[in-house]
Amino acid sequence: MAIQLTERAVTRVVELARKRQTPEAFFRIGIRGGGCSGLSYFVDFSETADPKDKVFTFGAPDAQVKVLIDRKSYLFLNGTEVDWKAELMKTGFEFHNPLSGKSCSCGESFTLA
Amino acid sequence: MPEAENLACWKCHERAGVAVCVSCGAPQPPPPSPDPFAVLGLTPRFFLDPTLVDEAYKRLTRKLHPDRFSGKAAVERRMSLQWTAILNDARRVLRDPDRRARWLATGSAEVRERGGPRLDTPFLQQMFTWREEEEEDPGVIAPRAQALAASIRAELDALFRAWEAGQGELSLVEDRLARLKYLDGFAVVPPQKE
Amino acid sequence: MAANIGIDLGTTHSLVAVVIGGKARCLLDETGDPLVPSAVRYAPDGVVVGRDARDRASEFTGSTFTSVKRFMGRAPQDCSSDAALFRYEMDPDDERVVRLIARQGELVRTVTPVEVSSEILKVLRARAVEVLFGEPGGAVITVPAYFDDAQRQATRDAARLAGLEVLRLLNEPTAAAIAYGLDTRGSGRFVVYDLGGGTFDVSILELDGDVFQVLATAGDTHLGGDDFDQALAEFVRTQLGLSELDDATHRGLLLAAEAAKRRLSELDVTEIRLGDAVVSVTRSQFEALIMPVLQRTSAACRQALADAKLGRDGIDAVVLVGGSTRTPLVRRHVEELFGRAPYCDLNPDEVVALGAAMQADILTGNSSLADDLLLLDVIPLSLGLEVMGGVVERFIPRCSTIPVSASQTFTTHVDGQTAVDLHVLQGDRELAKDNRSLGRFVLRGLPPLPAGVPRVKVSFLVDADGILQVSAREEHTGIEARIDVKPSYGLTEEEIEQMLEDAIEHAETDVDDRMLIEARVEAEGILAAVQKATSVDSGLLQGDEASQIRAVIADLQAAMDEGNRRKIQDLSHALDAVTAPFAQRRIERDLSLALTGRDANTVAIELGIPGAARV
């Protein structure tokens, strides 16, 4: 797999899909930005997939997550592991990306240098 | 409001059109003293097809209702709110024969506070007598009141027919409407206690 | 773009819903339940909202509030019987604002109904944030159609305290009609019979193509399923021959009665336990107890038909809304009233929230639902002014389509008088004292003229939320008189702002202020990043990019000094745009350095960099 989702992340996505009553929705991950402020990760649910998206499937058949990544984002996300943590100070999805050399949460700016 | 058609839109500066800019959809400043016929784009007449009123009202409200400007700037929301209140009022006036008649005759849909008609003494005395009879025996006056009201409405119809044909004028209308207001008081069944 | 949400803030339960993929969906909790019980407990270590608060209401009877909607926007003296019913302690000294006192052990806390409701709204907002991965854009919040101005203002205030932007207050029967209307796509006339926990509304609507118009609405904001519970609890108490119950037992009995009521929708007989005692109740006994409550709804139904100028035959369908309409007697009663069986396909607990979500989606301006559905609602109560003799002169009749405006002209009685006092009321009773006092408006700043000369035209405008705005103008001089509104009941603007400041999460006082602060913070971030990047990699700047970038930075800094939010946002975007080619070069350079073993040219092709050729 070119990207990885931890078990915690898969469970969390399944739970969220159930809470919004959209069991068939895709889970999209990607990169935003590109200006001088830097890049940041985002996650979102998506009802439709673009033909050029990369699709990865995780989890058991009755609790499946179909992840979508657009082509450009995939360039940066190749090799990334997505985890989910619920801690006192921070709750959310975390991206461990060998390219940027550190772990970041959604919305946190990072650069490649 | 024909002049408004030639004005430029305050927002996009293109030719605006009436009420809503045809180029950018922004509402235009509403008129300070709206004419219900002009607002709905109808010719001033007493004999009016109510479906025409409803169609004009719905067509304009679709474009101007505040729900259409939910995410827009405050000034647009304010104008759309004022416009929709004007449209609602115009529909109310034009759908009610009495208000419509009063507007055509006096330029105002509501009864004037001063300068209104002074009803003649015989009529007022009749009303007073009927009030007393009504108090003794509720509902006894209703048939007579309704008959009198019907004849006054026929008179109003004739006045307006003549006026629309280009003859006659409407100076008596206000007086006749004032009489109808008195007579309406007898036509109702006494209100139920809560 | 952030999604808008719909919220049903109910007496007994509350829900939040969103339109996703063209369909309205209620958001569920961990156990799959869309309902949040409208119960709030004030505990020493925080606030507990929902099932936990409700289930332990008798254990923590002094600090748990349920059915607080019955207290919203109402005068303290009008709430005393409800306070007694729920055994709530109210501050006896405040005549203007209801203040409820929560007590448990050492904890003593005074809260207003607005604050209690805002705790429920916070939970709903959090539910939305969780599945939307961010804040909702705005919320459509439903209110009973028969709510008056003060009750609507209170609902808006609660939303503000919860950090929600209210796009529209939507009447509950209208929300239900949207859900049904869009579901069935019919044309015709509907009656919506909405019997909730504490409020009753009956609305008559006409759906004609894409226009949904309310023809009439009537109701009682003090009538609902809670009254069924109360009647049943009373019955049990007298059956057991008990005189006075302590607070905890009383609360427990109300909860047990509510549960029994629900069982009696399915069963013919059930039992209610109170300690060791057991009382058996049959469905027919229960129906006899609640019949007087239902009869109070009949008068409102007749009035609505009369106001709509319709007879029973003019109605095409009757729709039931509200959990209390699950009671079989209610369905039979409605069928008798309107001469037709009610339509109850949609879940009566969820339908209002779903309709609110649909309207919220329509307000985004690019809805995937019925493209141009237009909603025309009405004001439920007449508006009038108190005139000489304590009588009310009505200037906006009930069931007028909103927005609606009217104006009245006043003059002065005393030479040199510079202020005029107006008392605005809502209702249809003859005497001012029998109607709801909305507020006293003092018009100040009139030019001093002889008595009887000034002509002050006061314009009243009821907006699409059903809330009154007042403005005034002296006709001779053109001076706009200042209006000071003293709301008769409820929190003043200053009190709300103070609460906002006190709350930890919401230091901002105004949506506009918050947006300006956010725009500033974002601009500062971009400025810092640009300045760092251009100093580190000045070698990557081409042509006159450097001077262009400097120019935009100067404009942006000026806009920030000015405090002009729109300009700050526009210039922030402009700065992003003018530095984009430079930033792209930096990324490409960094990426080619980071990807070992890959051809820089291949990378350039994948990124779509012009000029890179396939080898």
mmCIF file of C-alpha atoms in Angstrom, chain C residues 96-399:
data_model
loop_
_atom_site.group_PDB
_atom_site.id
_atom_site.type_symbol
_atom_site.label_atom_id
_atom_site.label_comp_id
_atom_site.label_asym_id
_atom_site.label_seq_id
_atom_site.Cartn_x
_atom_site.Cartn_y
_atom_site.Cartn_z
ATOM 1 C CA ARG C 96 -37.937 41.003 34.180
ATOM 2 C CA VAL C 97 -35.825 37.903 33.642
ATOM 3 C CA VAL C 98 -36.453 34.330 34.733
ATOM 4 C CA ARG C 99 -33.496 33.168 36.807
ATOM 5 C CA LEU C 100 -33.394 29.512 37.800
ATOM 6 C CA ILE C 101 -31.328 28.405 40.749
ATOM 7 C CA ALA C 102 -29.412 25.135 40.613
ATOM 8 C CA ARG C 103 -28.501 23.576 43.921
ATOM 9 C CA GLN C 104 -26.609 20.402 44.690
ATOM 10 C CA GLY C 105 -24.585 20.047 47.836
ATOM 11 C CA GLU C 106 -22.186 22.956 47.899
ATOM 12 C CA LEU C 107 -23.030 24.080 44.404
ATOM 13 C CA VAL C 108 -25.326 27.059 43.978
ATOM 14 C CA ARG C 109 -25.650 28.566 40.544
ATOM 15 C CA THR C 110 -28.124 30.957 38.954
ATOM 16 C CA VAL C 111 -28.853 30.474 35.265
ATOM 17 C CA THR C 112 -31.303 31.879 32.746
ATOM 18 C CA PRO C 113 -33.337 29.689 30.364
ATOM 19 C CA VAL C 114 -31.261 31.167 27.535
ATOM 20 C CA GLU C 115 -28.065 29.849 29.107
ATOM 21 C CA VAL C 116 -29.553 26.420 29.745
ATOM 22 C CA SER C 117 -30.721 26.184 26.123
ATOM 23 C CA SER C 118 -27.299 27.279 24.908
ATOM 24 C CA GLU C 119 -25.738 24.265 26.654
ATOM 25 C CA ILE C 120 -27.951 21.984 24.586
ATOM 26 C CA LEU C 121 -27.062 23.900 21.426
ATOM 27 C CA LYS C 122 -23.361 23.558 22.223
ATOM 28 C CA VAL C 123 -23.714 19.780 22.238
ATOM 29 C CA LEU C 124 -25.504 19.858 18.888
ATOM 30 C CA ARG C 125 -22.883 22.160 17.432
ATOM 31 C CA ALA C 126 -20.103 19.839 18.628
ATOM 32 C CA ARG C 127 -21.856 16.924 16.958
ATOM 33 C CA ALA C 128 -21.860 18.847 13.680
ATOM 34 C CA VAL C 129 -18.221 19.935 13.986
ATOM 35 C CA GLU C 130 -17.187 16.329 14.552
ATOM 36 C CA VAL C 131 -18.606 14.987 11.304
ATOM 37 C CA LEU C 132 -18.063 18.107 9.192
ATOM 38 C CA PHE C 133 -14.406 18.386 10.216
ATOM 39 C CA GLY C 134 -14.963 22.017 10.994
ATOM 40 C CA GLU C 135 -17.451 24.657 12.036
ATOM 41 C CA PRO C 136 -20.815 24.770 10.290
ATOM 42 C CA GLY C 137 -21.444 27.892 8.215
ATOM 43 C CA GLY C 138 -24.666 28.788 9.881
ATOM 44 C CA ALA C 139 -27.725 27.222 11.451
ATOM 45 C CA VAL C 140 -31.449 27.267 10.810
ATOM 46 C CA ILE C 141 -33.097 26.842 14.198
ATOM 47 C CA THR C 142 -36.758 25.964 14.561
ATOM 48 C CA VAL C 143 -39.218 27.606 16.924
ATOM 49 C CA PRO C 144 -42.916 26.961 17.527
ATOM 50 C CA ALA C 145 -44.910 28.985 15.019
ATOM 51 C CA TYR C 146 -46.780 30.533 17.900
ATOM 52 C CA PHE C 147 -43.656 31.808 19.652
ATOM 53 C CA ASP C 148 -43.851 35.554 20.124
ATOM 54 C CA ASP C 149 -41.115 38.125 19.616
ATOM 55 C CA ALA C 150 -39.538 37.713 23.057
ATOM 56 C CA GLN C 151 -39.463 33.923 22.765
ATOM 57 C CA ARG C 152 -37.810 34.187 19.329
ATOM 58 C CA GLN C 153 -35.223 36.683 20.573
ATOM 59 C CA ALA C 154 -34.424 34.345 23.452
ATOM 60 C CA THR C 155 -33.829 31.504 20.992
ATOM 61 C CA ARG C 156 -31.494 33.688 18.940
ATOM 62 C CA ASP C 157 -29.634 34.727 22.094
ATOM 63 C CA ALA C 158 -29.158 31.093 23.107
ATOM 64 C CA ALA C 159 -27.663 30.354 19.685
ATOM 65 C CA ARG C 160 -25.271 33.291 19.980
ATOM 66 C CA LEU C 161 -24.076 32.056 23.355
ATOM 67 C CA ALA C 162 -23.468 28.642 21.814
ATOM 68 C CA GLY C 163 -21.315 30.187 19.085
ATOM 69 C CA LEU C 164 -23.783 29.535 16.279
ATOM 70 C CA GLU C 165 -24.642 31.959 13.507
ATOM 71 C CA VAL C 166 -28.406 31.910 13.031
ATOM 72 C CA LEU C 167 -29.363 32.119 9.361
ATOM 73 C CA ARG C 168 -33.087 31.905 9.968
ATOM 74 C CA LEU C 169 -35.556 31.059 12.688
ATOM 75 C CA LEU C 170 -37.953 28.653 11.057
ATOM 76 C CA ASN C 171 -41.405 27.770 12.325
ATOM 77 C CA GLU C 172 -41.642 24.095 13.290
ATOM 78 C CA PRO C 173 -44.767 23.208 11.311
ATOM 79 C CA THR C 174 -43.278 24.909 8.248
ATOM 80 C CA ALA C 175 -40.064 22.911 8.689
ATOM 81 C CA ALA C 176 -42.096 19.707 8.836
ATOM 82 C CA ALA C 177 -44.022 20.763 5.759
ATOM 83 C CA ILE C 178 -40.783 21.292 3.853
ATOM 84 C CA ALA C 179 -39.674 17.780 4.747
ATOM 85 C CA TYR C 180 -43.032 16.346 3.652
ATOM 86 C CA GLY C 181 -43.435 18.628 0.678
ATOM 87 C CA LEU C 182 -40.077 17.857 -0.737
ATOM 88 C CA ASP C 183 -40.702 14.243 0.027
ATOM 89 C CA THR C 184 -44.021 13.961 -1.760
ATOM 90 C CA ARG C 185 -43.550 16.776 -4.308
ATOM 91 C CA GLY C 186 -47.257 17.337 -4.383
ATOM 92 C CA SER C 187 -49.304 20.454 -4.748
ATOM 93 C CA GLY C 188 -52.162 21.262 -2.478
ATOM 94 C CA ARG C 189 -53.062 22.297 1.010
ATOM 95 C CA PHE C 190 -51.636 20.672 4.099
ATOM 96 C CA VAL C 191 -52.505 20.985 7.735
ATOM 97 C CA VAL C 192 -49.581 20.400 10.067
ATOM 98 C CA TYR C 193 -50.693 19.378 13.567
ATOM 99 C CA ASP C 194 -47.600 19.697 15.735
ATOM 100 C CA LEU C 195 -47.942 18.533 19.334
ATOM 101 C CA GLY C 196 -44.586 18.670 21.035
ATOM 102 C CA GLY C 197 -43.527 18.276 24.635
ATOM 103 C CA GLY C 198 -44.548 21.745 25.668
ATOM 104 C CA THR C 199 -45.991 23.567 22.686
ATOM 105 C CA PHE C 200 -48.799 23.070 20.222
ATOM 106 C CA ASP C 201 -48.962 24.559 16.722
ATOM 107 C CA VAL C 202 -51.395 24.039 13.900
ATOM 108 C CA SER C 203 -50.456 25.514 10.540
ATOM 109 C CA ILE C 204 -52.181 25.452 7.182
ATOM 110 C CA LEU C 205 -49.893 25.623 4.175
ATOM 111 C CA GLU C 206 -50.312 25.679 0.463
ATOM 112 C CA LEU C 207 -47.720 24.116 -1.800
ATOM 113 C CA ASP C 208 -47.975 25.366 -5.357
ATOM 114 C CA GLY C 209 -45.120 24.307 -7.594
ATOM 115 C CA ASP C 210 -42.039 25.782 -5.973
ATOM 116 C CA VAL C 211 -43.765 28.171 -3.600
ATOM 117 C CA PHE C 212 -44.649 27.052 -0.113
ATOM 118 C CA GLN C 213 -46.991 29.494 1.530
ATOM 119 C CA VAL C 214 -48.324 29.482 5.050
ATOM 120 C CA LEU C 215 -51.974 30.530 4.984
ATOM 121 C CA ALA C 216 -52.616 30.573 8.712
ATOM 122 C CA THR C 217 -51.164 29.437 11.997
ATOM 123 C CA ALA C 218 -52.554 29.109 15.497
ATOM 124 C CA GLY C 219 -51.592 27.341 18.660
ATOM 125 C CA ASP C 220 -50.697 27.408 22.287
ATOM 126 C CA THR C 221 -47.140 27.767 23.523
ATOM 127 C CA HIS C 222 -48.118 26.214 26.802
ATOM 128 C CA LEU C 223 -49.648 22.914 25.833
ATOM 129 C CA GLY C 224 -48.032 19.611 25.020
ATOM 130 C CA GLY C 225 -46.976 16.110 25.979
ATOM 131 C CA ASP C 226 -45.755 17.415 29.350
ATOM 132 C CA ASP C 227 -49.406 17.979 30.206
ATOM 133 C CA PHE C 228 -50.164 14.312 29.479
ATOM 134 C CA ASP C 229 -47.360 13.337 31.875
ATOM 135 C CA GLN C 230 -48.674 15.726 34.498
ATOM 136 C CA ALA C 231 -52.229 14.368 34.243
ATOM 137 C CA LEU C 232 -51.007 10.801 34.566
ATOM 138 C CA ALA C 233 -48.746 11.653 37.512
ATOM 139 C CA GLU C 234 -51.660 13.371 39.257
ATOM 140 C CA PHE C 235 -53.793 10.276 38.697
ATOM 141 C CA VAL C 236 -51.182 8.025 40.291
ATOM 142 C CA ARG C 237 -50.745 10.342 43.223
ATOM 143 C CA THR C 238 -54.465 10.437 43.990
ATOM 144 C CA GLN C 239 -54.815 6.678 43.440
ATOM 145 C CA LEU C 240 -52.150 6.169 46.079
ATOM 146 C CA GLY C 241 -53.821 8.694 48.366
ATOM 147 C CA LEU C 242 -50.638 10.735 48.761
ATOM 148 C CA SER C 243 -50.898 14.405 49.608
ATOM 149 C CA GLU C 244 -47.512 16.066 49.159
ATOM 150 C CA LEU C 245 -44.485 14.558 47.469
ATOM 151 C CA ASP C 246 -40.922 15.660 48.055
ATOM 152 C CA ASP C 247 -39.092 17.102 45.073
ATOM 153 C CA ALA C 248 -37.153 13.969 44.175
ATOM 154 C CA THR C 249 -40.193 11.704 44.307
ATOM 155 C CA HIS C 250 -42.234 14.223 42.332
ATOM 156 C CA ARG C 251 -39.620 14.372 39.569
ATOM 157 C CA GLY C 252 -39.297 10.619 39.567
ATOM 158 C CA LEU C 253 -43.055 10.269 39.236
ATOM 159 C CA LEU C 254 -43.147 12.628 36.233
ATOM 160 C CA LEU C 255 -40.431 10.590 34.531
ATOM 161 C CA ALA C 256 -42.233 7.334 35.282
ATOM 162 C CA ALA C 257 -45.457 8.807 33.927
ATOM 163 C CA GLU C 258 -43.702 9.827 30.727
ATOM 164 C CA ALA C 259 -42.366 6.321 30.230
ATOM 165 C CA ALA C 260 -45.795 4.806 30.961
ATOM 166 C CA LYS C 261 -47.427 7.166 28.487
ATOM 167 C CA ARG C 262 -45.150 5.876 25.752
ATOM 168 C CA ARG C 263 -45.838 2.260 26.659
ATOM 169 C CA LEU C 264 -49.582 2.909 26.451
ATOM 170 C CA SER C 265 -49.209 3.742 22.764
ATOM 171 C CA GLU C 266 -48.448 0.073 22.215
ATOM 172 C CA LEU C 267 -50.116 -1.662 25.169
ATOM 173 C CA ASP C 268 -53.637 -1.557 26.563
ATOM 174 C CA VAL C 269 -52.516 -1.537 30.178
ATOM 175 C CA THR C 270 -49.333 -0.796 32.083
ATOM 176 C CA GLU C 271 -47.988 -0.284 35.578
ATOM 177 C CA ILE C 272 -46.356 2.674 37.259
ATOM 178 C CA ARG C 273 -44.157 2.086 40.279
ATOM 179 C CA LEU C 274 -43.600 4.577 43.036
ATOM 180 C CA GLY C 275 -41.321 3.072 45.644
ATOM 181 C CA ASP C 276 -43.122 -0.091 46.743
ATOM 182 C CA ALA C 277 -46.504 0.962 45.452
ATOM 183 C CA VAL C 278 -47.753 -0.058 42.027
ATOM 184 C CA VAL C 279 -50.602 1.557 40.133
ATOM 185 C CA SER C 280 -52.180 -0.023 37.102
ATOM 186 C CA VAL C 281 -53.349 2.257 34.280
ATOM 187 C CA THR C 282 -55.348 1.221 31.254
ATOM 188 C CA ARG C 283 -55.229 2.969 27.933
ATOM 189 C CA SER C 284 -58.838 4.083 28.248
ATOM 190 C CA GLN C 285 -58.166 5.564 31.686
ATOM 191 C CA PHE C 286 -55.217 7.441 30.218
ATOM 192 C CA GLU C 287 -57.300 8.657 27.292
ATOM 193 C CA ALA C 288 -59.958 10.023 29.628
ATOM 194 C CA LEU C 289 -57.245 11.935 31.481
ATOM 195 C CA ILE C 290 -55.767 13.566 28.392
ATOM 196 C CA MET C 291 -58.982 14.333 26.530
ATOM 197 C CA PRO C 292 -59.313 17.832 28.090
ATOM 198 C CA VAL C 293 -55.801 18.640 26.866
ATOM 199 C CA LEU C 294 -56.668 17.557 23.338
ATOM 200 C CA GLN C 295 -59.845 19.578 23.356
ATOM 201 C CA ARG C 296 -57.776 22.686 23.866
ATOM 202 C CA THR C 297 -56.149 21.982 20.515
ATOM 203 C CA SER C 298 -59.503 21.919 18.716
ATOM 204 C CA ALA C 299 -60.173 25.630 19.186
ATOM 205 C CA ALA C 300 -56.815 26.520 17.618
ATOM 206 C CA CYS C 301 -57.542 24.213 14.660
ATOM 207 C CA ARG C 302 -60.881 25.907 14.036
ATOM 208 C CA GLN C 303 -59.289 29.330 14.248
ATOM 209 C CA ALA C 304 -56.586 28.420 11.758
ATOM 210 C CA LEU C 305 -59.173 27.185 9.258
ATOM 211 C CA ALA C 306 -61.145 30.394 9.707
ATOM 212 C CA ASP C 307 -58.073 32.591 9.246
ATOM 213 C CA ALA C 308 -57.172 30.653 6.115
ATOM 214 C CA LYS C 309 -60.768 31.052 4.940
ATOM 215 C CA LEU C 310 -61.051 27.325 4.370
ATOM 216 C CA GLY C 311 -63.393 24.559 5.351
ATOM 217 C CA ARG C 312 -62.356 20.975 6.098
ATOM 218 C CA ASP C 313 -62.958 20.041 2.462
ATOM 219 C CA GLY C 314 -60.370 22.525 1.308
ATOM 220 C CA ILE C 315 -57.612 20.459 2.913
ATOM 221 C CA ASP C 316 -55.760 17.797 0.934
ATOM 222 C CA ALA C 317 -53.659 16.190 3.655
ATOM 223 C CA VAL C 318 -53.044 16.313 7.383
ATOM 224 C CA VAL C 319 -49.571 15.723 8.753
ATOM 225 C CA LEU C 320 -48.628 14.857 12.351
ATOM 226 C CA VAL C 321 -45.478 16.187 13.976
ATOM 227 C CA GLY C 322 -44.060 15.704 17.451
ATOM 228 C CA GLY C 323 -43.532 12.644 19.609
ATOM 229 C CA SER C 324 -46.855 13.187 21.400
ATOM 230 C CA THR C 325 -48.715 12.448 18.188
ATOM 231 C CA ARG C 326 -47.753 8.803 18.544
ATOM 232 C CA THR C 327 -50.520 8.519 21.145
ATOM 233 C CA PRO C 328 -53.425 6.689 19.438
ATOM 234 C CA LEU C 329 -56.053 9.032 20.863
ATOM 235 C CA VAL C 330 -54.293 12.016 19.308
ATOM 236 C CA ARG C 331 -54.457 10.404 15.880
ATOM 237 C CA ARG C 332 -58.161 9.627 16.270
ATOM 238 C CA HIS C 333 -58.817 13.140 17.528
ATOM 239 C CA VAL C 334 -57.051 14.704 14.546
ATOM 240 C CA GLU C 335 -58.909 12.427 12.146
ATOM 241 C CA GLU C 336 -62.176 13.560 13.668
ATOM 242 C CA LEU C 337 -61.201 17.235 13.549
ATOM 243 C CA PHE C 338 -60.244 17.267 9.893
ATOM 244 C CA GLY C 339 -62.285 14.405 8.508
ATOM 245 C CA ARG C 340 -59.322 12.542 7.110
ATOM 246 C CA ALA C 341 -56.659 10.129 8.351
ATOM 247 C CA PRO C 342 -53.365 11.858 9.068
ATOM 248 C CA TYR C 343 -50.289 11.108 6.985
ATOM 249 C CA CYS C 344 -47.451 9.987 9.213
ATOM 250 C CA ASP C 345 -44.829 8.421 6.970
ATOM 251 C CA LEU C 346 -41.933 10.467 8.253
ATOM 252 C CA ASN C 347 -40.569 9.990 11.779
ATOM 253 C CA PRO C 348 -42.426 12.583 13.877
ATOM 254 C CA ASP C 349 -39.357 13.080 16.070
ATOM 255 C CA GLU C 350 -36.985 13.824 13.185
ATOM 256 C CA VAL C 351 -39.125 15.566 10.592
ATOM 257 C CA VAL C 352 -38.659 19.101 11.985
ATOM 258 C CA ALA C 353 -34.857 18.825 12.100
ATOM 259 C CA LEU C 354 -34.790 17.375 8.581
ATOM 260 C CA GLY C 355 -36.893 20.243 7.261
ATOM 261 C CA ALA C 356 -34.621 22.751 9.003
ATOM 262 C CA ALA C 357 -31.589 21.127 7.377
ATOM 263 C CA MET C 358 -33.281 21.376 3.968
ATOM 264 C CA GLN C 359 -33.994 25.070 4.455
ATOM 265 C CA ALA C 360 -30.419 25.577 5.696
ATOM 266 C CA ASP C 361 -29.184 23.948 2.516
ATOM 267 C CA ILE C 362 -31.431 26.123 0.358
ATOM 268 C CA LEU C 363 -29.984 29.206 2.066
ATOM 269 C CA THR C 364 -26.469 28.322 0.926
ATOM 270 C CA GLY C 365 -27.578 29.498 -2.503
ATOM 271 C CA ASN C 366 -26.398 26.431 -4.349
ATOM 272 C CA SER C 367 -28.701 23.769 -3.049
ATOM 273 C CA SER C 368 -28.915 20.351 -4.551
ATOM 274 C CA LEU C 369 -32.530 20.116 -3.395
ATOM 275 C CA ALA C 370 -35.631 21.636 -4.958
ATOM 276 C CA ASP C 371 -33.794 24.416 -6.693
ATOM 277 C CA ASP C 372 -36.043 27.334 -6.140
ATOM 278 C CA LEU C 373 -38.265 26.358 -3.237
ATOM 279 C CA LEU C 374 -39.544 29.615 -1.811
ATOM 280 C CA LEU C 375 -40.936 29.704 1.675
ATOM 281 C CA LEU C 376 -43.497 32.343 2.667
ATOM 282 C CA ASP C 377 -44.344 32.269 6.360
ATOM 283 C CA VAL C 378 -46.665 34.410 8.495
ATOM 284 C CA ILE C 379 -46.627 36.264 11.789
ATOM 285 C CA PRO C 380 -48.699 34.282 14.294
ATOM 286 C CA LEU C 381 -49.971 37.088 16.478
ATOM 287 C CA SER C 382 -51.257 40.564 15.700
ATOM 288 C CA LEU C 383 -49.046 43.490 16.605
ATOM 289 C CA GLY C 384 -50.556 46.576 18.107
ATOM 290 C CA LEU C 385 -49.959 49.659 20.159
ATOM 291 C CA GLU C 386 -51.493 50.617 23.431
ATOM 292 C CA VAL C 387 -53.632 53.699 23.044
ATOM 293 C CA MET C 388 -55.644 55.843 25.438
ATOM 294 C CA GLY C 389 -57.886 53.795 27.686
ATOM 295 C CA GLY C 390 -55.649 50.733 27.838
ATOM 296 C CA VAL C 391 -57.008 49.412 24.558
ATOM 297 C CA VAL C 392 -54.923 47.880 21.801
ATOM 298 C CA GLU C 393 -54.974 49.270 18.294
ATOM 299 C CA ARG C 394 -53.705 46.580 15.939
ATOM 300 C CA PHE C 395 -51.602 47.650 12.986
ATOM 301 C CA ILE C 396 -50.333 44.286 11.730
ATOM 302 C CA PRO C 397 -52.988 41.562 11.704
ATOM 303 C CA ARG C 398 -52.132 37.988 12.601
ATOM 304 C CA CYS C 399 -51.305 35.606 9.759
#
